């Protein structure tokens, strides 16, 4: 058995700096790295930044209005349990699980029985503590009736 030496950490130069356009970043919701995006939550707003350019994504040819930034509708918006998997961003908006495309923040769509695109219907989930993305799946963890 041979031991390999790990490379020494390398400090990179700062490429860009994000101005707090939506207020202070949430202490309850850490930044999320997702592909070439950084997702964040400040005030009542979920935002996305291109890590290479420090810019917010713009909609593709299909859309005219950007999906990001996205304002939460729920009155209590402390921790949206933000996560990403399979090219989508998932988060809680009150009891509703929301899903947006990571590329541009537009709502995801599904295909019906006739193979036509239609809006995805989000499920309602109670007492969600966190969302976990693993192996292309989304797992919602929630508190039980006793709070455990």
JSON list of C-alpha atoms in Angstrom, two decimals:
[
{"chain": "A", "resi": 1, "resn": "UNK", "atom": "CA", "xyz": [0.00, 0.00, 0.00]},
{"chain": "A", "resi": 2, "resn": "UNK", "atom": "CA", "xyz": [1.45, 3.35, -1.04]},
{"chain": "A", "resi": 3, "resn": "UNK", "atom": "CA", "xyz": [0.54, 6.59, 0.59]},
{"chain": "A", "resi": 4, "resn": "UNK", "atom": "CA", "xyz": [-0.12, 9.59, -1.59]},
{"chain": "A", "resi": 5, "resn": "UNK", "atom": "CA", "xyz": [0.55, 13.05, -0.35]},
{"chain": "A", "resi": 6, "resn": "UNK", "atom": "CA", "xyz": [-2.36, 15.41, -0.72]},
{"chain": "A", "resi": 7, "resn": "UNK", "atom": "CA", "xyz": [-1.62, 18.62, -2.60]},
{"chain": "A", "resi": 8, "resn": "UNK", "atom": "CA", "xyz": [-1.12, 21.72, -0.50]},
{"chain": "A", "resi": 9, "resn": "UNK", "atom": "CA", "xyz": [-4.08, 24.11, -0.36]},
{"chain": "A", "resi": 10, "resn": "UNK", "atom": "CA", "xyz": [-3.82, 26.93, -2.84]},
{"chain": "A", "resi": 11, "resn": "UNK", "atom": "CA", "xyz": [-5.24, 30.37, -2.15]},
{"chain": "A", "resi": 12, "resn": "UNK", "atom": "CA", "xyz": [-7.02, 31.79, -5.16]},
{"chain": "A", "resi": 13, "resn": "UNK", "atom": "CA", "xyz": [-7.42, 35.43, -6.08]},
{"chain": "A", "resi": 14, "resn": "UNK", "atom": "CA", "xyz": [-10.77, 37.08, -5.54]},
{"chain": "A", "resi": 15, "resn": "UNK", "atom": "CA", "xyz": [-12.68, 37.11, -8.85]},
{"chain": "A", "resi": 16, "resn": "UNK", "atom": "CA", "xyz": [-15.68, 39.16, -7.81]},
{"chain": "A", "resi": 17, "resn": "UNK", "atom": "CA", "xyz": [-17.56, 40.38, -4.77]},
{"chain": "A", "resi": 18, "resn": "UNK", "atom": "CA", "xyz": [-21.33, 40.30, -4.30]},
{"chain": "A", "resi": 19, "resn": "UNK", "atom": "CA", "xyz": [-23.01, 43.42, -2.97]},
{"chain": "A", "resi": 20, "resn": "UNK", "atom": "CA", "xyz": [-25.77, 42.73, -0.45]},
{"chain": "A", "resi": 21, "resn": "UNK", "atom": "CA", "xyz": [-28.62, 43.66, -2.80]},
{"chain": "A", "resi": 22, "resn": "UNK", "atom": "CA", "xyz": [-31.29, 41.75, -0.85]},
{"chain": "A", "resi": 23, "resn": "UNK", "atom": "CA", "xyz": [-30.19, 42.42, 2.72]},
{"chain": "A", "resi": 24, "resn": "UNK", "atom": "CA", "xyz": [-28.05, 40.44, 5.14]},
{"chain": "A", "resi": 25, "resn": "UNK", "atom": "CA", "xyz": [-27.43, 36.79, 4.31]},
{"chain": "A", "resi": 26, "resn": "UNK", "atom": "CA", "xyz": [-29.45, 34.43, 6.48]},
{"chain": "A", "resi": 27, "resn": "UNK", "atom": "CA", "xyz": [-27.62, 32.87, 9.43]},
{"chain": "A", "resi": 28, "resn": "UNK", "atom": "CA", "xyz": [-29.97, 29.86, 9.23]},
{"chain": "A", "resi": 29, "resn": "UNK", "atom": "CA", "xyz": [-29.40, 29.15, 5.52]},
{"chain": "A", "resi": 30, "resn": "UNK", "atom": "CA", "xyz": [-25.79, 28.72, 4.34]},
{"chain": "A", "resi": 31, "resn": "UNK", "atom": "CA", "xyz": [-24.76, 29.46, 0.76]},
{"chain": "A", "resi": 32, "resn": "UNK", "atom": "CA", "xyz": [-25.19, 26.45, -1.53]},
{"chain": "A", "resi": 33, "resn": "UNK", "atom": "CA", "xyz": [-22.73, 25.53, -4.28]},
{"chain": "A", "resi": 34, "resn": "UNK", "atom": "CA", "xyz": [-24.56, 23.96, -7.24]},
{"chain": "A", "resi": 35, "resn": "UNK", "atom": "CA", "xyz": [-22.62, 23.38, -10.45]},
{"chain": "A", "resi": 36, "resn": "UNK", "atom": "CA", "xyz": [-21.53, 26.77, -11.75]},
{"chain": "A", "resi": 37, "resn": "UNK", "atom": "CA", "xyz": [-23.91, 28.62, -9.41]},
{"chain": "A", "resi": 38, "resn": "UNK", "atom": "CA", "xyz": [-23.94, 29.83, -5.84]},
{"chain": "A", "resi": 39, "resn": "UNK", "atom": "CA", "xyz": [-27.39, 29.97, -4.28]},
{"chain": "A", "resi": 40, "resn": "UNK", "atom": "CA", "xyz": [-28.13, 32.25, -1.36]},
{"chain": "A", "resi": 41, "resn": "UNK", "atom": "CA", "xyz": [-30.94, 33.54, 0.80]},
{"chain": "A", "resi": 42, "resn": "UNK", "atom": "CA", "xyz": [-31.22, 37.09, 2.14]},
{"chain": "A", "resi": 43, "resn": "UNK", "atom": "CA", "xyz": [-34.24, 38.92, 3.47]},
{"chain": "A", "resi": 44, "resn": "UNK", "atom": "CA", "xyz": [-37.06, 36.97, 1.82]},
{"chain": "A", "resi": 45, "resn": "UNK", "atom": "CA", "xyz": [-35.18, 36.44, -1.44]},
{"chain": "A", "resi": 46, "resn": "UNK", "atom": "CA", "xyz": [-33.45, 33.43, -2.99]},
{"chain": "A", "resi": 47, "resn": "UNK", "atom": "CA", "xyz": [-30.79, 34.47, -5.49]},
{"chain": "A", "resi": 48, "resn": "UNK", "atom": "CA", "xyz": [-28.34, 32.73, -7.80]},
{"chain": "A", "resi": 49, "resn": "UNK", "atom": "CA", "xyz": [-24.91, 33.87, -8.95]},
{"chain": "A", "resi": 50, "resn": "UNK", "atom": "CA", "xyz": [-22.73, 32.56, -11.79]},
{"chain": "A", "resi": 51, "resn": "UNK", "atom": "CA", "xyz": [-19.47, 31.67, -9.99]},
{"chain": "A", "resi": 52, "resn": "UNK", "atom": "CA", "xyz": [-17.29, 32.59, -12.97]},
{"chain": "A", "resi": 53, "resn": "UNK", "atom": "CA", "xyz": [-18.71, 36.04, -13.67]},
{"chain": "A", "resi": 54, "resn": "UNK", "atom": "CA", "xyz": [-20.41, 37.14, -10.45]},
{"chain": "A", "resi": 55, "resn": "UNK", "atom": "CA", "xyz": [-23.62, 37.79, -12.38]},
{"chain": "A", "resi": 56, "resn": "UNK", "atom": "CA", "xyz": [-27.17, 36.64, -11.84]},
{"chain": "A", "resi": 57, "resn": "UNK", "atom": "CA", "xyz": [-28.43, 34.28, -14.58]},
{"chain": "A", "resi": 58, "resn": "UNK", "atom": "CA", "xyz": [-30.68, 35.58, -17.33]},
{"chain": "A", "resi": 59, "resn": "UNK", "atom": "CA", "xyz": [-33.56, 33.63, -18.88]},
{"chain": "A", "resi": 60, "resn": "UNK", "atom": "CA", "xyz": [-32.97, 31.66, -22.04]},
{"chain": "A", "resi": 61, "resn": "UNK", "atom": "CA", "xyz": [-34.86, 32.23, -25.29]},
{"chain": "A", "resi": 62, "resn": "UNK", "atom": "CA", "xyz": [-38.03, 30.63, -23.85]},
{"chain": "A", "resi": 63, "resn": "UNK", "atom": "CA", "xyz": [-38.46, 33.11, -21.02]},
{"chain": "A", "resi": 64, "resn": "UNK", "atom": "CA", "xyz": [-38.68, 36.83, -20.91]},
{"chain": "A", "resi": 65, "resn": "UNK", "atom": "CA", "xyz": [-38.55, 37.38, -17.15]},
{"chain": "A", "resi": 66, "resn": "UNK", "atom": "CA", "xyz": [-35.86, 35.94, -14.92]},
{"chain": "A", "resi": 67, "resn": "UNK", "atom": "CA", "xyz": [-36.77, 33.38, -12.28]},
{"chain": "A", "resi": 68, "resn": "UNK", "atom": "CA", "xyz": [-34.00, 34.64, -10.02]},
{"chain": "A", "resi": 69, "resn": "UNK", "atom": "CA", "xyz": [-34.17, 36.45, -7.73]},
{"chain": "A", "resi": 70, "resn": "UNK", "atom": "CA", "xyz": [-37.18, 34.66, -6.26]},
{"chain": "A", "resi": 71, "resn": "UNK", "atom": "CA", "xyz": [-39.16, 36.18, -3.39]},
{"chain": "A", "resi": 72, "resn": "UNK", "atom": "CA", "xyz": [-40.78, 33.83, -0.88]},
{"chain": "A", "resi": 73, "resn": "UNK", "atom": "CA", "xyz": [-44.50, 34.22, -0.27]},
{"chain": "A", "resi": 74, "resn": "UNK", "atom": "CA", "xyz": [-44.72, 32.66, 3.20]},
{"chain": "A", "resi": 75, "resn": "UNK", "atom": "CA", "xyz": [-44.93, 35.09, 6.10]},
{"chain": "A", "resi": 76, "resn": "UNK", "atom": "CA", "xyz": [-42.24, 33.30, 8.07]},
{"chain": "A", "resi": 77, "resn": "UNK", "atom": "CA", "xyz": [-39.25, 32.87, 5.80]},
{"chain": "A", "resi": 78, "resn": "UNK", "atom": "CA", "xyz": [-36.30, 32.12, 8.07]},
{"chain": "A", "resi": 79, "resn": "UNK", "atom": "CA", "xyz": [-34.78, 29.05, 6.48]},
{"chain": "A", "resi": 80, "resn": "UNK", "atom": "CA", "xyz": [-36.04, 27.84, 3.10]},
{"chain": "A", "resi": 81, "resn": "UNK", "atom": "CA", "xyz": [-33.92, 24.64, 3.33]},
{"chain": "A", "resi": 82, "resn": "UNK", "atom": "CA", "xyz": [-32.36, 25.51, -0.03]},
{"chain": "A", "resi": 83, "resn": "UNK", "atom": "CA", "xyz": [-30.71, 22.65, -1.98]},
{"chain": "A", "resi": 84, "resn": "UNK", "atom": "CA", "xyz": [-30.07, 21.61, -5.58]},
{"chain": "A", "resi": 85, "resn": "UNK", "atom": "CA", "xyz": [-30.06, 18.31, -7.45]},
{"chain": "A", "resi": 86, "resn": "UNK", "atom": "CA", "xyz": [-30.52, 17.21, -11.07]},
{"chain": "A", "resi": 87, "resn": "UNK", "atom": "CA", "xyz": [-30.39, 20.73, -12.48]},
{"chain": "A", "resi": 88, "resn": "UNK", "atom": "CA", "xyz": [-33.16, 21.99, -10.20]},
{"chain": "A", "resi": 89, "resn": "UNK", "atom": "CA", "xyz": [-33.25, 24.17, -7.09]},
{"chain": "A", "resi": 90, "resn": "UNK", "atom": "CA", "xyz": [-35.60, 23.05, -4.31]},
{"chain": "A", "resi": 91, "resn": "UNK", "atom": "CA", "xyz": [-36.72, 25.05, -1.29]},
{"chain": "A", "resi": 92, "resn": "UNK", "atom": "CA", "xyz": [-39.57, 25.42, 1.14]},
{"chain": "A", "resi": 93, "resn": "UNK", "atom": "CA", "xyz": [-41.92, 28.38, 0.91]},
{"chain": "A", "resi": 94, "resn": "UNK", "atom": "CA", "xyz": [-44.03, 27.89, 4.00]},
{"chain": "A", "resi": 95, "resn": "UNK", "atom": "CA", "xyz": [-45.53, 24.38, 3.65]},
{"chain": "A", "resi": 96, "resn": "UNK", "atom": "CA", "xyz": [-45.01, 24.28, -0.11]},
{"chain": "A", "resi": 97, "resn": "UNK", "atom": "CA", "xyz": [-41.99, 22.58, -1.72]},
{"chain": "A", "resi": 98, "resn": "UNK", "atom": "CA", "xyz": [-40.94, 24.78, -4.65]},
{"chain": "A", "resi": 99, "resn": "UNK", "atom": "CA", "xyz": [-38.70, 23.83, -7.58]},
{"chain": "A", "resi": 100, "resn": "UNK", "atom": "CA", "xyz": [-36.96, 26.08, -10.09]},
{"chain": "A", "resi": 101, "resn": "UNK", "atom": "CA", "xyz": [-34.52, 25.35, -12.90]},
{"chain": "A", "resi": 102, "resn": "UNK", "atom": "CA", "xyz": [-30.97, 25.99, -11.75]},
{"chain": "A", "resi": 103, "resn": "UNK", "atom": "CA", "xyz": [-30.01, 27.46, -15.13]},
{"chain": "A", "resi": 104, "resn": "UNK", "atom": "CA", "xyz": [-32.43, 30.41, -15.05]},
{"chain": "A", "resi": 105, "resn": "UNK", "atom": "CA", "xyz": [-34.72, 30.11, -12.03]},
{"chain": "A", "resi": 106, "resn": "UNK", "atom": "CA", "xyz": [-37.88, 29.50, -14.02]},
{"chain": "A", "resi": 107, "resn": "UNK", "atom": "CA", "xyz": [-40.44, 27.03, -12.58]},
{"chain": "A", "resi": 108, "resn": "UNK", "atom": "CA", "xyz": [-39.91, 23.40, -13.54]},
{"chain": "A", "resi": 109, "resn": "UNK", "atom": "CA", "xyz": [-42.43, 21.60, -15.71]},
{"chain": "A", "resi": 110, "resn": "UNK", "atom": "CA", "xyz": [-43.47, 17.97, -16.05]},
{"chain": "A", "resi": 111, "resn": "UNK", "atom": "CA", "xyz": [-45.04, 16.00, -18.89]},
{"chain": "A", "resi": 112, "resn": "UNK", "atom": "CA", "xyz": [-48.62, 14.82, -18.67]},
{"chain": "A", "resi": 113, "resn": "UNK", "atom": "CA", "xyz": [-50.11, 11.61, -20.12]},
{"chain": "A", "resi": 114, "resn": "UNK", "atom": "CA", "xyz": [-50.23, 13.23, -23.58]},
{"chain": "A", "resi": 115, "resn": "UNK", "atom": "CA", "xyz": [-46.50, 14.11, -23.34]},
{"chain": "A", "resi": 116, "resn": "UNK", "atom": "CA", "xyz": [-47.31, 17.83, -23.07]},
{"chain": "A", "resi": 117, "resn": "UNK", "atom": "CA", "xyz": [-45.43, 20.16, -20.73]},
{"chain": "A", "resi": 118, "resn": "UNK", "atom": "CA", "xyz": [-47.39, 21.48, -17.78]},
{"chain": "A", "resi": 119, "resn": "UNK", "atom": "CA", "xyz": [-46.46, 23.23, -14.52]},
{"chain": "A", "resi": 120, "resn": "UNK", "atom": "CA", "xyz": [-45.14, 20.96, -11.77]},
{"chain": "A", "resi": 121, "resn": "UNK", "atom": "CA", "xyz": [-47.56, 20.74, -8.85]},
{"chain": "A", "resi": 122, "resn": "UNK", "atom": "CA", "xyz": [-45.62, 21.21, -5.62]},
{"chain": "A", "resi": 123, "resn": "UNK", "atom": "CA", "xyz": [-46.52, 19.02, -2.66]},
{"chain": "A", "resi": 124, "resn": "UNK", "atom": "CA", "xyz": [-47.35, 20.45, 0.74]},
{"chain": "A", "resi": 125, "resn": "UNK", "atom": "CA", "xyz": [-45.05, 19.23, 3.50]},
{"chain": "A", "resi": 126, "resn": "UNK", "atom": "CA", "xyz": [-45.38, 19.79, 7.25]},
{"chain": "A", "resi": 127, "resn": "UNK", "atom": "CA", "xyz": [-42.59, 20.81, 9.64]},
{"chain": "A", "resi": 128, "resn": "UNK", "atom": "CA", "xyz": [-39.70, 20.40, 7.19]},
{"chain": "A", "resi": 129, "resn": "UNK", "atom": "CA", "xyz": [-36.39, 20.67, 9.01]},
{"chain": "A", "resi": 130, "resn": "UNK", "atom": "CA", "xyz": [-34.10, 20.30, 5.98]},
{"chain": "A", "resi": 131, "resn": "UNK", "atom": "CA", "xyz": [-33.94, 19.17, 2.37]},
{"chain": "A", "resi": 132, "resn": "UNK", "atom": "CA", "xyz": [-31.16, 16.80, 1.32]},
{"chain": "A", "resi": 133, "resn": "UNK", "atom": "CA", "xyz": [-30.06, 16.15, -2.25]},
{"chain": "A", "resi": 134, "resn": "UNK", "atom": "CA", "xyz": [-28.28, 12.82, -2.78]},
{"chain": "A", "resi": 135, "resn": "UNK", "atom": "CA", "xyz": [-27.78, 10.54, -5.80]},
{"chain": "A", "resi": 136, "resn": "UNK", "atom": "CA", "xyz": [-30.24, 12.52, -7.92]},
{"chain": "A", "resi": 137, "resn": "UNK", "atom": "CA", "xyz": [-32.97, 12.30, -5.29]},
{"chain": "A", "resi": 138, "resn": "UNK", "atom": "CA", "xyz": [-34.51, 14.88, -2.99]},
{"chain": "A", "resi": 139, "resn": "UNK", "atom": "CA", "xyz": [-35.18, 13.88, 0.61]},
{"chain": "A", "resi": 140, "resn": "UNK", "atom": "CA", "xyz": [-37.28, 16.04, 2.94]},
{"chain": "A", "resi": 141, "resn": "UNK", "atom": "CA", "xyz": [-36.51, 15.61, 6.63]},
{"chain": "A", "resi": 142, "resn": "UNK", "atom": "CA", "xyz": [-39.19, 16.76, 9.03]},
{"chain": "A", "resi": 143, "resn": "UNK", "atom": "CA", "xyz": [-39.83, 16.99, 12.74]},
{"chain": "A", "resi": 144, "resn": "UNK", "atom": "CA", "xyz": [-42.25, 14.48, 14.21]},
{"chain": "A", "resi": 145, "resn": "UNK", "atom": "CA", "xyz": [-45.24, 15.31, 16.42]},
{"chain": "A", "resi": 146, "resn": "UNK", "atom": "CA", "xyz": [-43.01, 15.39, 19.53]},
{"chain": "A", "resi": 147, "resn": "UNK", "atom": "CA", "xyz": [-40.53, 17.73, 17.86]},
{"chain": "A", "resi": 148, "resn": "UNK", "atom": "CA", "xyz": [-37.94, 14.99, 17.31]}
]
